[in-house]
Amino acid sequence: MIRKIIRPQSEVYTLYIPKEYINTDVEILILPFDLTNKDSKQDVNENIFLKTAGMLADKNIDPLKWQNQIRSEWDDE
């Protein structure tokens, strides 16, 4: 597999196809690459974990009882 991130300077780009890929099916994708978007998505996930951690602590839920109840719903089917 060949993966390369480039910054094209024109609408035309010439691709080099390795010999082992000749006469085989290949997929060529052109997608925008945004490293900053990937970082912000991770920050959002971390914020969700920080904001929701311990939310149910004051509800006095027994985790084992809750798990058994959830699993028993599938036993009926």
mmCIF file of N, CA and C in Angstrom, residues 13-41:
data_model
loop_
_atom_site.group_PDB
_atom_site.id
_atom_site.type_symbol
_atom_site.label_atom_id
_atom_site.label_comp_id
_atom_site.label_asym_id
_atom_site.label_seq_id
_atom_site.Cartn_x
_atom_site.Cartn_y
_atom_site.Cartn_z
ATOM 1 N N TYR A 13 -2.106 16.136 -11.624
ATOM 2 C CA TYR A 13 -1.097 15.443 -10.827
ATOM 3 C C TYR A 13 -0.814 14.109 -11.489
ATOM 4 N N THR A 14 0.446 13.799 -11.723
ATOM 5 C CA THR A 14 0.836 12.555 -12.369
ATOM 6 C C THR A 14 1.170 11.530 -11.296
ATOM 7 N N LEU A 15 0.584 10.350 -11.400
ATOM 8 C CA LEU A 15 0.807 9.282 -10.427
ATOM 9 C C LEU A 15 1.784 8.257 -10.964
ATOM 10 N N TYR A 16 2.656 7.805 -10.108
ATOM 11 C CA TYR A 16 3.549 6.693 -10.417
ATOM 12 C C TYR A 16 2.879 5.433 -9.886
ATOM 13 N N ILE A 17 2.664 4.459 -10.743
ATOM 14 C CA ILE A 17 2.051 3.189 -10.347
ATOM 15 C C ILE A 17 3.160 2.138 -10.265
ATOM 16 N N PRO A 18 3.375 1.537 -9.089
ATOM 17 C CA PRO A 18 4.415 0.510 -8.967
ATOM 18 C C PRO A 18 4.135 -0.694 -9.869
ATOM 19 N N LYS A 19 5.183 -1.368 -10.270
ATOM 20 C CA LYS A 19 5.061 -2.500 -11.188
ATOM 21 C C LYS A 19 4.143 -3.588 -10.646
ATOM 22 N N GLU A 20 4.182 -3.829 -9.341
ATOM 23 C CA GLU A 20 3.351 -4.904 -8.771
ATOM 24 C C GLU A 20 1.864 -4.584 -8.822
ATOM 25 N N TYR A 21 1.516 -3.336 -9.092
ATOM 26 C CA TYR A 21 0.104 -2.966 -9.197
ATOM 27 C C TYR A 21 -0.413 -2.975 -10.624
ATOM 28 N N ILE A 22 0.452 -3.161 -11.574
ATOM 29 C CA ILE A 22 0.035 -3.196 -12.973
ATOM 30 C C ILE A 22 -0.843 -4.428 -13.197
ATOM 31 N N ASN A 23 -1.931 -4.262 -13.932
ATOM 32 C CA ASN A 23 -2.911 -5.319 -14.237
ATOM 33 C C ASN A 23 -3.621 -5.844 -12.998
ATOM 34 N N THR A 24 -3.729 -5.026 -11.969
ATOM 35 C CA THR A 24 -4.532 -5.380 -10.793
ATOM 36 C C THR A 24 -5.494 -4.226 -10.524
ATOM 37 N N ASP A 25 -6.541 -4.498 -9.781
ATOM 38 C CA ASP A 25 -7.482 -3.448 -9.408
ATOM 39 C C ASP A 25 -6.867 -2.599 -8.297
ATOM 40 N N VAL A 26 -6.877 -1.302 -8.481
ATOM 41 C CA VAL A 26 -6.379 -0.385 -7.464
ATOM 42 C C VAL A 26 -7.435 0.679 -7.200
ATOM 43 N N GLU A 27 -7.378 1.247 -6.036
ATOM 44 C CA GLU A 27 -8.297 2.322 -5.680
ATOM 45 C C GLU A 27 -7.482 3.581 -5.441
ATOM 46 N N ILE A 28 -7.892 4.657 -6.057
ATOM 47 C CA ILE A 28 -7.225 5.939 -5.888
ATOM 48 C C ILE A 28 -8.250 6.905 -5.295
ATOM 49 N N LEU A 29 -7.936 7.420 -4.122
ATOM 50 C CA LEU A 29 -8.833 8.335 -3.430
ATOM 51 C C LEU A 29 -8.202 9.713 -3.364
ATOM 52 N N ILE A 30 -9.025 10.728 -3.497
ATOM 53 C CA ILE A 30 -8.577 12.095 -3.296
ATOM 54 C C ILE A 30 -9.482 12.692 -2.228
ATOM 55 N N LEU A 31 -8.902 12.929 -1.068
ATOM 56 C CA LEU A 31 -9.651 13.451 0.070
ATOM 57 C C LEU A 31 -8.896 14.621 0.668
ATOM 58 N N PRO A 32 -9.596 15.603 1.196
ATOM 59 C CA PRO A 32 -8.886 16.674 1.895
ATOM 60 C C PRO A 32 -8.320 16.137 3.204
ATOM 61 N N PHE A 33 -7.156 16.590 3.557
ATOM 62 C CA PHE A 33 -6.510 16.156 4.789
ATOM 63 C C PHE A 33 -6.413 17.356 5.712
ATOM 64 N N ASP A 34 -7.004 17.240 6.909
ATOM 65 C CA ASP A 34 -7.011 18.344 7.856
ATOM 66 C C ASP A 34 -6.596 17.830 9.217
ATOM 67 N N LEU A 35 -5.357 18.047 9.568
ATOM 68 C CA LEU A 35 -4.839 17.562 10.839
ATOM 69 C C LEU A 35 -5.493 18.269 12.018
ATOM 70 N N THR A 36 -5.834 19.542 11.882
ATOM 71 C CA THR A 36 -6.432 20.275 12.998
ATOM 72 C C THR A 36 -7.816 19.737 13.330
ATOM 73 N N ASN A 37 -8.575 19.287 12.336
ATOM 74 C CA ASN A 37 -9.902 18.733 12.573
ATOM 75 C C ASN A 37 -9.806 17.453 13.394
ATOM 76 N N LYS A 38 -8.812 16.627 13.124
ATOM 77 C CA LYS A 38 -8.626 15.379 13.858
ATOM 78 C C LYS A 38 -8.325 15.669 15.329
ATOM 79 N N ASP A 39 -7.496 16.673 15.600
ATOM 80 C CA ASP A 39 -7.158 17.028 16.978
ATOM 81 C C ASP A 39 -8.360 17.558 17.741
ATOM 82 N N SER A 40 -9.185 18.376 17.101
ATOM 83 C CA SER A 40 -10.335 18.947 17.793
ATOM 84 C C SER A 40 -11.362 17.874 18.123
ATOM 85 N N LYS A 41 -11.493 16.856 17.279
ATOM 86 C CA LYS A 41 -12.423 15.762 17.548
ATOM 87 C C LYS A 41 -11.991 15.002 18.797
#
